[in-house]
Amino acid sequence: CSGRDNIIMLLMLQHCFSRKQATAMVDKVTAYAELEDVIDAPLYTYSSGMQARLRFSIAMQASADVLLVDEILSVGDLPFKKKSLASMRQKLQSGETVVLVSHALQDIKEFCTRAVWIEHGELIADGPAEDIVGEYEKFYANSRKTRKQAETKPLLNVASSCSAQ
Protein backbone atom coordinates (compact mmCIF):
# COMPACT_ATOMS: atom_id res chain seq x y z
CA CYS A 1 0.00 0.00 0.00
CA SER A 2 1.48 3.33 -1.04
CA GLY A 3 0.99 6.70 0.58
CA ARG A 4 -1.51 7.49 -2.18
CA ASP A 5 -3.45 4.28 -1.46
CA ASN A 6 -3.40 5.10 2.25
CA ILE A 7 -4.89 8.56 1.66
CA ILE A 8 -7.71 7.12 -0.44
CA MET A 9 -8.40 4.32 2.02
CA LEU A 10 -8.47 6.60 5.09
CA LEU A 11 -10.66 9.19 3.39
CA MET A 12 -13.11 6.44 2.41
CA LEU A 13 -13.10 4.61 5.76
CA GLN A 14 -12.75 7.43 8.27
CA HIS A 15 -14.45 10.28 6.44
CA CYS A 16 -17.03 8.42 4.32
CA PHE A 17 -15.76 9.83 1.02
CA SER A 18 -16.54 7.96 -2.19
CA ARG A 19 -13.53 6.57 -4.08
CA LYS A 20 -13.95 9.37 -6.63
CA GLN A 21 -14.01 12.07 -3.91
CA ALA A 22 -11.04 10.52 -2.10
CA THR A 23 -9.01 10.23 -5.30
CA ALA A 24 -9.72 13.88 -6.06
CA MET A 25 -8.34 14.86 -2.62
CA VAL A 26 -4.98 13.06 -2.99
CA ASP A 27 -3.06 15.98 -4.51
CA LYS A 28 -4.37 18.44 -1.92
CA VAL A 29 -3.47 16.12 0.99
CA THR A 30 -0.07 15.28 -0.52
CA ALA A 31 0.79 18.95 -1.03
CA TYR A 32 -0.18 19.83 2.55
CA ALA A 33 1.93 16.92 3.85
CA GLU A 34 4.81 18.00 1.58
CA LEU A 35 5.28 14.37 0.50
CA GLU A 36 4.88 14.71 -3.29
CA ASP A 37 8.23 13.03 -3.97
CA VAL A 38 7.38 9.84 -2.04
CA ILE A 39 3.59 9.54 -2.29
CA ASP A 40 3.77 6.44 -4.50
CA ALA A 41 6.39 4.70 -2.34
CA PRO A 42 5.22 1.87 -0.06
CA LEU A 43 3.90 3.18 3.25
CA TYR A 44 6.24 0.87 5.21
CA THR A 45 9.18 2.91 3.87
CA TYR A 46 7.84 6.11 5.50
CA SER A 47 9.31 7.27 8.78
CA SER A 48 6.96 7.76 11.72
CA GLY A 49 7.16 11.51 11.11
CA MET A 50 6.15 11.10 7.46
CA GLN A 51 3.23 8.87 8.45
CA ALA A 52 2.12 11.40 11.06
CA ARG A 53 2.30 14.19 8.46
CA LEU A 54 0.13 12.13 6.14
CA ARG A 55 -2.49 11.36 8.81
CA PHE A 56 -2.61 14.94 10.04
CA SER A 57 -2.86 16.25 6.49
CA ILE A 58 -5.79 13.94 5.77
CA ALA A 59 -7.55 15.20 8.91
CA MET A 60 -6.89 18.84 8.05
CA GLN A 61 -8.10 18.54 4.46
CA ALA A 62 -11.15 16.34 5.12
CA SER A 63 -13.13 19.05 6.99
CA ALA A 64 -14.60 16.89 9.74
CA ASP A 65 -17.12 18.30 12.23
CA VAL A 66 -14.61 17.77 15.05
CA LEU A 67 -10.84 17.60 14.67
CA LEU A 68 -9.26 15.34 17.30
CA VAL A 69 -5.50 15.92 17.61
CA ASP A 70 -3.62 13.51 19.88
CA GLU A 71 0.07 14.44 20.26
CA ILE A 72 0.46 13.90 16.52
CA LEU A 73 2.53 17.05 16.11
CA SER A 74 5.22 15.82 18.48
CA VAL A 75 6.83 13.76 15.69
CA GLY A 76 6.87 16.42 12.98
CA ASP A 77 9.68 18.80 12.16
CA LEU A 78 9.44 22.42 13.29
CA PRO A 79 8.30 23.99 9.97
CA PHE A 80 5.51 21.39 9.59
CA LYS A 81 4.48 21.82 13.23
CA LYS A 82 4.23 25.61 12.75
CA LYS A 83 2.19 25.13 9.57
CA SER A 84 -0.11 22.65 11.33
CA LEU A 85 -0.61 24.87 14.37
CA ALA A 86 -1.46 27.77 12.06
CA SER A 87 -4.06 25.57 10.33
CA MET A 88 -5.53 24.56 13.71
CA ARG A 89 -5.67 28.22 14.73
CA GLN A 90 -7.50 29.00 11.48
CA LYS A 91 -10.03 26.20 12.13
CA LEU A 92 -10.67 27.53 15.63
CA GLN A 93 -11.12 31.09 14.38
CA SER A 94 -13.67 29.89 11.83
CA GLY A 95 -15.70 28.28 14.64
CA GLU A 96 -14.73 24.65 14.04
CA THR A 97 -14.25 22.33 17.01
CA VAL A 98 -10.74 21.07 17.78
CA VAL A 99 -10.06 18.64 20.62
CA LEU A 100 -6.37 18.66 21.55
CA VAL A 101 -5.09 15.76 23.65
CA SER A 102 -1.62 16.76 24.75
CA HIS A 103 1.02 17.16 27.42
CA ALA A 104 2.26 20.29 25.61
CA LEU A 105 0.99 22.77 28.17
CA GLN A 106 1.87 25.82 26.09
CA ASP A 107 -0.20 24.51 23.17
CA ILE A 108 -3.12 23.87 25.52
CA LYS A 109 -2.93 27.41 26.89
CA GLU A 110 -2.67 28.87 23.40
CA PHE A 111 -5.37 26.87 21.63
CA CYS A 112 -7.87 25.80 24.24
CA THR A 113 -10.51 27.76 26.09
CA ARG A 114 -11.40 24.76 28.24
CA ALA A 115 -9.22 21.94 29.57
CA VAL A 116 -9.94 18.63 31.21
CA TRP A 117 -7.24 17.00 33.37
CA ILE A 118 -7.56 13.23 33.47
CA GLU A 119 -5.22 11.10 35.59
CA HIS A 120 -5.33 7.29 35.37
CA GLY A 121 -8.83 7.47 33.84
CA GLU A 122 -10.16 9.72 36.61
CA LEU A 123 -11.37 13.28 36.10
CA ILE A 124 -9.22 15.55 38.27
CA ALA A 125 -10.26 19.00 37.03
CA ASP A 126 -12.34 20.68 34.36
CA GLY A 127 -12.47 24.39 33.60
CA PRO A 128 -10.78 27.29 31.84
CA ALA A 129 -7.58 26.07 30.16
CA GLU A 130 -5.34 28.65 31.86
CA ASP A 131 -6.60 27.62 35.32
CA ILE A 132 -6.37 23.87 34.74
CA VAL A 133 -2.86 24.10 33.29
CA GLY A 134 -1.85 26.18 36.33
CA GLU A 135 -3.28 23.55 38.71
CA TYR A 136 -1.52 20.79 36.77
CA GLU A 137 1.83 22.60 36.91
CA LYS A 138 1.48 23.29 40.66
CA PHE A 139 0.51 19.69 41.38
CA TYR A 140 3.51 18.26 39.55
CA ALA A 141 5.92 20.83 40.99
CA ASN A 142 4.75 19.85 44.50
CA SER A 143 4.76 16.18 43.54
CA ARG A 144 8.43 16.37 42.50
CA LYS A 145 9.35 18.07 45.80
CA THR A 146 7.47 15.42 47.78
CA ARG A 147 9.13 12.60 45.81
CA LYS A 148 12.58 14.10 46.37
CA GLN A 149 11.90 14.39 50.11
CA ALA A 150 10.55 10.82 50.24
CA GLU A 151 13.57 9.50 48.32
CA THR A 152 15.98 11.34 50.62
CA LYS A 153 14.46 10.45 54.01
CA PRO A 154 14.63 6.65 53.80
CA LEU A 155 18.26 6.81 52.73
CA LEU A 156 19.10 8.96 55.76
CA ASN A 157 17.15 6.66 58.08
CA VAL A 158 18.86 3.57 56.70
CA ALA A 159 22.28 5.15 57.05
CA SER A 160 21.71 6.21 60.65
CA SER A 161 20.23 2.81 61.47
CA CYS A 162 23.26 1.02 60.02
CA SER A 163 25.76 3.16 61.91
CA ALA A 164 23.94 2.53 65.21
CA GLN A 165 24.47 -1.27 65.00
Coordinates of C-alpha atoms in Angstrom, one line a residue:
C1 CA 0.0 0.0 0.0
S2 CA 1.5 3.3 -1.0
G3 CA 1.0 6.7 0.6
R4 CA -1.5 7.5 -2.2
D5 CA -3.4 4.3 -1.5
N6 CA -3.4 5.1 2.3
I7 CA -4.9 8.6 1.7
I8 CA -7.7 7.1 -0.4
M9 CA -8.4 4.3 2.0
L10 CA -8.5 6.6 5.1
L11 CA -10.7 9.2 3.4
M12 CA -13.1 6.4 2.4
L13 CA -13.1 4.6 5.8
Q14 CA -12.8 7.4 8.3
H15 CA -14.5 10.3 6.4
C16 CA -17.0 8.4 4.3
F17 CA -15.8 9.8 1.0
S18 CA -16.5 8.0 -2.2
R19 CA -13.5 6.6 -4.1
K20 CA -13.9 9.4 -6.6
Q21 CA -14.0 12.1 -3.9
A22 CA -11.0 10.5 -2.1
T23 CA -9.0 10.2 -5.3
A24 CA -9.7 13.9 -6.1
M25 CA -8.3 14.9 -2.6
V26 CA -5.0 13.1 -3.0
D27 CA -3.1 16.0 -4.5
K28 CA -4.4 18.4 -1.9
V29 CA -3.5 16.1 1.0
T30 CA -0.1 15.3 -0.5
A31 CA 0.8 18.9 -1.0
Y32 CA -0.2 19.8 2.6
A33 CA 1.9 16.9 3.8
E34 CA 4.8 18.0 1.6
L35 CA 5.3 14.4 0.5
E36 CA 4.9 14.7 -3.3
D37 CA 8.2 13.0 -4.0
V38 CA 7.4 9.8 -2.0
I39 CA 3.6 9.5 -2.3
D40 CA 3.8 6.4 -4.5
A41 CA 6.4 4.7 -2.3
P42 CA 5.2 1.9 -0.1
L43 CA 3.9 3.2 3.3
Y44 CA 6.2 0.9 5.2
T45 CA 9.2 2.9 3.9
Y46 CA 7.8 6.1 5.5
S47 CA 9.3 7.3 8.8
S48 CA 7.0 7.8 11.7
G49 CA 7.2 11.5 11.1
M50 CA 6.2 11.1 7.5
Q51 CA 3.2 8.9 8.5
A52 CA 2.1 11.4 11.1
R53 CA 2.3 14.2 8.5
L54 CA 0.1 12.1 6.1
R55 CA -2.5 11.4 8.8
F56 CA -2.6 14.9 10.0
S57 CA -2.9 16.3 6.5
I58 CA -5.8 13.9 5.8
A59 CA -7.6 15.2 8.9
M60 CA -6.9 18.8 8.0
Q61 CA -8.1 18.5 4.5
A62 CA -11.2 16.3 5.1
S63 CA -13.1 19.0 7.0
A64 CA -14.6 16.9 9.7
D65 CA -17.1 18.3 12.2
V66 CA -14.6 17.8 15.1
L67 CA -10.8 17.6 14.7
L68 CA -9.3 15.3 17.3
V69 CA -5.5 15.9 17.6
D70 CA -3.6 13.5 19.9
E71 CA 0.1 14.4 20.3
I72 CA 0.5 13.9 16.5
L73 CA 2.5 17.1 16.1
S74 CA 5.2 15.8 18.5
V75 CA 6.8 13.8 15.7
G76 CA 6.9 16.4 13.0
D77 CA 9.7 18.8 12.2
L78 CA 9.4 22.4 13.3
P79 CA 8.3 24.0 10.0
F80 CA 5.5 21.4 9.6
K81 CA 4.5 21.8 13.2
K82 CA 4.2 25.6 12.8
K83 CA 2.2 25.1 9.6
S84 CA -0.1 22.6 11.3
L85 CA -0.6 24.9 14.4
A86 CA -1.5 27.8 12.1
S87 CA -4.1 25.6 10.3
M88 CA -5.5 24.6 13.7
R89 CA -5.7 28.2 14.7
Q90 CA -7.5 29.0 11.5
K91 CA -10.0 26.2 12.1
L92 CA -10.7 27.5 15.6
Q93 CA -11.1 31.1 14.4
S94 CA -13.7 29.9 11.8
G95 CA -15.7 28.3 14.6
E96 CA -14.7 24.7 14.0
T97 CA -14.2 22.3 17.0
V98 CA -10.7 21.1 17.8
V99 CA -10.1 18.6 20.6
L100 CA -6.4 18.7 21.5
V101 CA -5.1 15.8 23.7
S102 CA -1.6 16.8 24.7
H103 CA 1.0 17.2 27.4
A104 CA 2.3 20.3 25.6
L105 CA 1.0 22.8 28.2
Q106 CA 1.9 25.8 26.1
D107 CA -0.2 24.5 23.2
I108 CA -3.1 23.9 25.5
K109 CA -2.9 27.4 26.9
E110 CA -2.7 28.9 23.4
F111 CA -5.4 26.9 21.6
C112 CA -7.9 25.8 24.2
T113 CA -10.5 27.8 26.1
R114 CA -11.4 24.8 28.2
A115 CA -9.2 21.9 29.6
V116 CA -9.9 18.6 31.2
W117 CA -7.2 17.0 33.4
I118 CA -7.6 13.2 33.5
E119 CA -5.2 11.1 35.6
H120 CA -5.3 7.3 35.4
G121 CA -8.8 7.5 33.8
E122 CA -10.2 9.7 36.6
L123 CA -11.4 13.3 36.1
I124 CA -9.2 15.5 38.3
A125 CA -10.3 19.0 37.0
D126 CA -12.3 20.7 34.4
G127 CA -12.5 24.4 33.6
P128 CA -10.8 27.3 31.8
A129 CA -7.6 26.1 30.2
E130 CA -5.3 28.7 31.9
D131 CA -6.6 27.6 35.3
I132 CA -6.4 23.9 34.7
V133 CA -2.9 24.1 33.3
G134 CA -1.9 26.2 36.3
E135 CA -3.3 23.6 38.7
Y136 CA -1.5 20.8 36.8
E137 CA 1.8 22.6 36.9
K138 CA 1.5 23.3 40.7
F139 CA 0.5 19.7 41.4
Y140 CA 3.5 18.3 39.6
A141 CA 5.9 20.8 41.0
N142 CA 4.7 19.9 44.5
S143 CA 4.8 16.2 43.5
R144 CA 8.4 16.4 42.5
K145 CA 9.3 18.1 45.8
T146 CA 7.5 15.4 47.8
R147 CA 9.1 12.6 45.8
K148 CA 12.6 14.1 46.4
Q149 CA 11.9 14.4 50.1
A150 CA 10.5 10.8 50.2
E151 CA 13.6 9.5 48.3
T152 CA 16.0 11.3 50.6
K153 CA 14.5 10.5 54.0
P154 CA 14.6 6.6 53.8
L155 CA 18.3 6.8 52.7
L156 CA 19.1 9.0 55.8
N157 CA 17.1 6.7 58.1
V158 CA 18.9 3.6 56.7
A159 CA 22.3 5.2 57.0
S160 CA 21.7 6.2 60.6
S161 CA 20.2 2.8 61.5
C162 CA 23.3 1.0 60.0
S163 CA 25.8 3.2 61.9
A164 CA 23.9 2.5 65.2
Q165 CA 24.5 -1.3 65.0

